[in-house]
Amino acid sequence: MRYTPAQQGVAFNSGAKQRVIRMVEMQKDPMEPPRFKINKKIPRGPPSPPAPVMHSPSRKMTVKEQQEWKIPPYISNWKNAKGYTVPLDKRLAADGRGLQTVHINENFAKLAETLYIADRKAREAVETRAQERKREKDGSKRKGET
C-alpha cells in the first residue's frame, strides 16, 4: 500500500514523497478470553441409523425351553412383611441353590469315609462288649442256680 503524506518537504517524512506501508494482521493471543459469549444450544443433527441385527429367523420356544428361562421370584428368608405362607419348594427354588453345581473336595470325601469306618468299628466294639457282658451275666446266673 502506498502512502503519500499531505505535507511535502525535506523536513517532513525524511524527504520522501511516498512511503510503502505493509499491512499485516495482528496475531491472536491464545490466552485471551473469548470476546463474545454464545449460550445458544445448537440442535444436533440426526443420529446415524442403528446397525442392522443379523440373526436367523425366530422359532417358537418349546415348553421345556420356557421352563428353563423361567426365573422364580425372590423370596427373602429373613423378611416377610405381609406374612405370606411360602411353600418350601418355592422357597428353595428362589434360593438358587439348585442352580449351583456341587463339587466335593477329595480330602473331604476321604475324611467322611474315614469317620464312617471309625464309627462303624466303634459300634461293633460296643456291640461285642455288650454281648460279652450278657454272656458273663448268663454264666453267673447259671452258676448261682446250681
PDB file of C-alpha atoms in Angstrom, residues 22-143:
ATOM      1  CA  ARG A  22       2.718  -3.171   4.537  1.00  0.00           C
ATOM      2  CA  MET A  23      -0.492  -4.281   6.304  1.00  0.00           C
ATOM      3  CA  VAL A  24      -0.173  -7.396   8.474  1.00  0.00           C
ATOM      4  CA  GLU A  25      -2.926  -8.986  10.533  1.00  0.00           C
ATOM      5  CA  MET A  26      -2.220  -8.889  14.235  1.00  0.00           C
ATOM      6  CA  GLN A  27      -1.645 -12.310  15.739  1.00  0.00           C
ATOM      7  CA  LYS A  28      -4.347 -13.608  18.071  1.00  0.00           C
ATOM      8  CA  ASP A  29      -3.316 -14.080  21.695  1.00  0.00           C
ATOM      9  CA  PRO A  30      -4.045 -17.710  22.639  1.00  0.00           C
ATOM     10  CA  MET A  31      -4.587 -16.758  26.302  1.00  0.00           C
ATOM     11  CA  GLU A  32      -7.133 -14.032  25.536  1.00  0.00           C
ATOM     12  CA  PRO A  33     -10.645 -14.865  26.802  1.00  0.00           C
ATOM     13  CA  PRO A  34     -13.451 -15.065  24.231  1.00  0.00           C
ATOM     14  CA  ARG A  35     -14.903 -11.684  23.305  1.00  0.00           C
ATOM     15  CA  PHE A  36     -18.475 -12.859  22.801  1.00  0.00           C
ATOM     16  CA  LYS A  37     -20.438 -15.336  24.890  1.00  0.00           C
ATOM     17  CA  ILE A  38     -22.516 -17.836  22.958  1.00  0.00           C
ATOM     18  CA  ASN A  39     -25.006 -19.630  25.184  1.00  0.00           C
ATOM     19  CA  LYS A  40     -27.262 -20.911  22.459  1.00  0.00           C
ATOM     20  CA  LYS A  41     -27.713 -24.660  22.267  1.00  0.00           C
ATOM     21  CA  ILE A  42     -27.296 -25.802  18.719  1.00  0.00           C
ATOM     22  CA  PRO A  43     -29.691 -28.622  17.802  1.00  0.00           C
ATOM     23  CA  ARG A  44     -27.913 -31.832  16.979  1.00  0.00           C
ATOM     24  CA  GLY A  45     -28.204 -33.476  13.648  1.00  0.00           C
ATOM     25  CA  PRO A  46     -29.993 -36.785  13.250  1.00  0.00           C
ATOM     26  CA  PRO A  47     -28.013 -39.735  14.654  1.00  0.00           C
ATOM     27  CA  SER A  48     -26.599 -42.391  12.412  1.00  0.00           C
ATOM     28  CA  PRO A  49     -29.067 -45.184  11.704  1.00  0.00           C
ATOM     29  CA  PRO A  50     -28.749 -48.194  14.028  1.00  0.00           C
ATOM     30  CA  ALA A  51     -26.783 -51.153  12.782  1.00  0.00           C
ATOM     31  CA  PRO A  52     -28.991 -53.929  11.459  1.00  0.00           C
ATOM     32  CA  VAL A  53     -29.201 -57.020  13.663  1.00  0.00           C
ATOM     33  CA  MET A  54     -28.394 -60.060  11.606  1.00  0.00           C
ATOM     34  CA  HIS A  55     -29.827 -63.273  13.024  1.00  0.00           C
ATOM     35  CA  SER A  56     -31.678 -66.318  11.893  1.00  0.00           C
ATOM     36  CA  PRO A  57     -35.471 -66.181  11.832  1.00  0.00           C
ATOM     37  CA  SER A  58     -37.012 -66.782  15.229  1.00  0.00           C
ATOM     38  CA  ARG A  59     -38.648 -70.101  16.017  1.00  0.00           C
ATOM     39  CA  LYS A  60     -41.325 -70.976  18.534  1.00  0.00           C
ATOM     40  CA  MET A  61     -39.980 -71.843  22.009  1.00  0.00           C
ATOM     41  CA  THR A  62     -40.777 -75.269  23.378  1.00  0.00           C
ATOM     42  CA  VAL A  63     -42.392 -75.725  26.791  1.00  0.00           C
ATOM     43  CA  LYS A  64     -39.115 -77.118  28.169  1.00  0.00           C
ATOM     44  CA  GLU A  65     -37.172 -74.055  26.999  1.00  0.00           C
ATOM     45  CA  GLN A  66     -39.803 -71.777  28.548  1.00  0.00           C
ATOM     46  CA  GLN A  67     -39.424 -73.604  31.874  1.00  0.00           C
ATOM     47  CA  GLU A  68     -35.631 -73.244  31.694  1.00  0.00           C
ATOM     48  CA  TRP A  69     -35.924 -69.485  31.129  1.00  0.00           C
ATOM     49  CA  LYS A  70     -38.401 -69.025  33.968  1.00  0.00           C
ATOM     50  CA  ILE A  71     -36.796 -67.112  36.850  1.00  0.00           C
ATOM     51  CA  PRO A  72     -38.509 -67.651  40.213  1.00  0.00           C
ATOM     52  CA  PRO A  73     -39.476 -64.503  42.134  1.00  0.00           C
ATOM     53  CA  TYR A  74     -37.195 -63.571  45.008  1.00  0.00           C
ATOM     54  CA  ILE A  75     -38.375 -64.714  48.427  1.00  0.00           C
ATOM     55  CA  SER A  76     -36.456 -63.491  51.453  1.00  0.00           C
ATOM     56  CA  ASN A  77     -35.589 -65.906  54.244  1.00  0.00           C
ATOM     57  CA  TRP A  78     -35.475 -63.048  56.758  1.00  0.00           C
ATOM     58  CA  LYS A  79     -38.294 -60.633  55.932  1.00  0.00           C
ATOM     59  CA  ASN A  80     -41.943 -61.472  55.368  1.00  0.00           C
ATOM     60  CA  ALA A  81     -43.762 -58.177  55.885  1.00  0.00           C
ATOM     61  CA  LYS A  82     -47.128 -59.391  54.565  1.00  0.00           C
ATOM     62  CA  GLY A  83     -46.935 -62.691  56.437  1.00  0.00           C
ATOM     63  CA  TYR A  84     -47.444 -64.939  53.428  1.00  0.00           C
ATOM     64  CA  THR A  85     -47.018 -68.675  53.844  1.00  0.00           C
ATOM     65  CA  VAL A  86     -44.475 -69.683  51.211  1.00  0.00           C
ATOM     66  CA  PRO A  87     -44.202 -73.395  50.329  1.00  0.00           C
ATOM     67  CA  LEU A  88     -40.811 -74.936  50.960  1.00  0.00           C
ATOM     68  CA  ASP A  89     -40.226 -75.913  47.327  1.00  0.00           C
ATOM     69  CA  LYS A  90     -40.829 -72.298  46.228  1.00  0.00           C
ATOM     70  CA  ARG A  91     -38.502 -71.013  48.940  1.00  0.00           C
ATOM     71  CA  LEU A  92     -35.745 -73.398  47.838  1.00  0.00           C
ATOM     72  CA  ALA A  93     -36.310 -72.528  44.165  1.00  0.00           C
ATOM     73  CA  ALA A  94     -35.973 -68.824  44.982  1.00  0.00           C
ATOM     74  CA  ASP A  95     -32.826 -69.518  46.987  1.00  0.00           C
ATOM     75  CA  GLY A  96     -30.922 -70.565  43.872  1.00  0.00           C
ATOM     76  CA  ARG A  97     -29.038 -73.421  45.500  1.00  0.00           C
ATOM     77  CA  GLY A  98     -30.459 -75.888  42.998  1.00  0.00           C
ATOM     78  CA  LEU A  99     -28.822 -73.994  40.144  1.00  0.00           C
ATOM     79  CA  GLN A 100     -25.307 -74.405  41.541  1.00  0.00           C
ATOM     80  CA  THR A 101     -23.220 -77.457  40.771  1.00  0.00           C
ATOM     81  CA  VAL A 102     -21.920 -79.137  43.908  1.00  0.00           C
ATOM     82  CA  HIS A 103     -18.243 -80.078  43.933  1.00  0.00           C
ATOM     83  CA  ILE A 104     -16.967 -82.043  46.914  1.00  0.00           C
ATOM     84  CA  ASN A 105     -13.260 -81.881  47.654  1.00  0.00           C
ATOM     85  CA  GLU A 106     -11.416 -85.233  47.574  1.00  0.00           C
ATOM     86  CA  ASN A 107      -9.954 -84.641  51.026  1.00  0.00           C
ATOM     87  CA  PHE A 108     -13.427 -84.051  52.466  1.00  0.00           C
ATOM     88  CA  ALA A 109     -14.643 -87.289  50.874  1.00  0.00           C
ATOM     89  CA  LYS A 110     -11.678 -89.177  52.399  1.00  0.00           C
ATOM     90  CA  LEU A 111     -12.362 -87.627  55.821  1.00  0.00           C
ATOM     91  CA  ALA A 112     -16.053 -88.542  55.660  1.00  0.00           C
ATOM     92  CA  GLU A 113     -15.226 -92.126  54.669  1.00  0.00           C
ATOM     93  CA  THR A 114     -12.634 -92.465  57.461  1.00  0.00           C
ATOM     94  CA  LEU A 115     -15.104 -91.121  60.039  1.00  0.00           C
ATOM     95  CA  TYR A 116     -17.762 -93.539  58.785  1.00  0.00           C
ATOM     96  CA  ILE A 117     -15.368 -96.521  59.122  1.00  0.00           C
ATOM     97  CA  ALA A 118     -14.255 -95.386  62.605  1.00  0.00           C
ATOM     98  CA  ASP A 119     -17.900 -95.015  63.684  1.00  0.00           C
ATOM     99  CA  ARG A 120     -18.753 -98.488  62.359  1.00  0.00           C
ATOM    100  CA  LYS A 121     -15.775-100.056  64.202  1.00  0.00           C
ATOM    101  CA  ALA A 122     -16.728 -98.259  67.429  1.00  0.00           C
ATOM    102  CA  ARG A 123     -20.309 -99.572  67.138  1.00  0.00           C
ATOM    103  CA  GLU A 124     -19.001-103.102  66.544  1.00  0.00           C
ATOM    104  CA  ALA A 125     -16.739-102.812  69.622  1.00  0.00           C
ATOM    105  CA  VAL A 126     -19.650-101.603  71.777  1.00  0.00           C
ATOM    106  CA  GLU A 127     -21.811-104.445  70.476  1.00  0.00           C
ATOM    107  CA  THR A 128     -19.158-107.108  71.225  1.00  0.00           C
ATOM    108  CA  ARG A 129     -18.669-105.718  74.752  1.00  0.00           C
ATOM    109  CA  ALA A 130     -22.413-105.822  75.319  1.00  0.00           C
ATOM    110  CA  GLN A 131     -22.531-109.447  74.141  1.00  0.00           C
ATOM    111  CA  GLU A 132     -19.630-110.395  76.444  1.00  0.00           C
ATOM    112  CA  ARG A 133     -21.365-108.774  79.434  1.00  0.00           C
ATOM    113  CA  LYS A 134     -24.544-110.620  78.581  1.00  0.00           C
ATOM    114  CA  ARG A 135     -22.629-113.926  78.409  1.00  0.00           C
ATOM    115  CA  GLU A 136     -20.983-113.209  81.763  1.00  0.00           C
ATOM    116  CA  LYS A 137     -24.361-112.429  83.312  1.00  0.00           C
ATOM    117  CA  ASP A 138     -25.864-115.600  81.901  1.00  0.00           C
ATOM    118  CA  GLY A 139     -22.853-117.603  83.140  1.00  0.00           C
ATOM    119  CA  SER A 140     -23.060-116.149  86.643  1.00  0.00           C
ATOM    120  CA  LYS A 141     -26.813-116.857  86.802  1.00  0.00           C
ATOM    121  CA  ARG A 142     -26.247-120.476  85.783  1.00  0.00           C
ATOM    122  CA  LYS A 143     -23.539-120.893  88.410  1.00  0.00           C
TER     123      LYS A 143
END
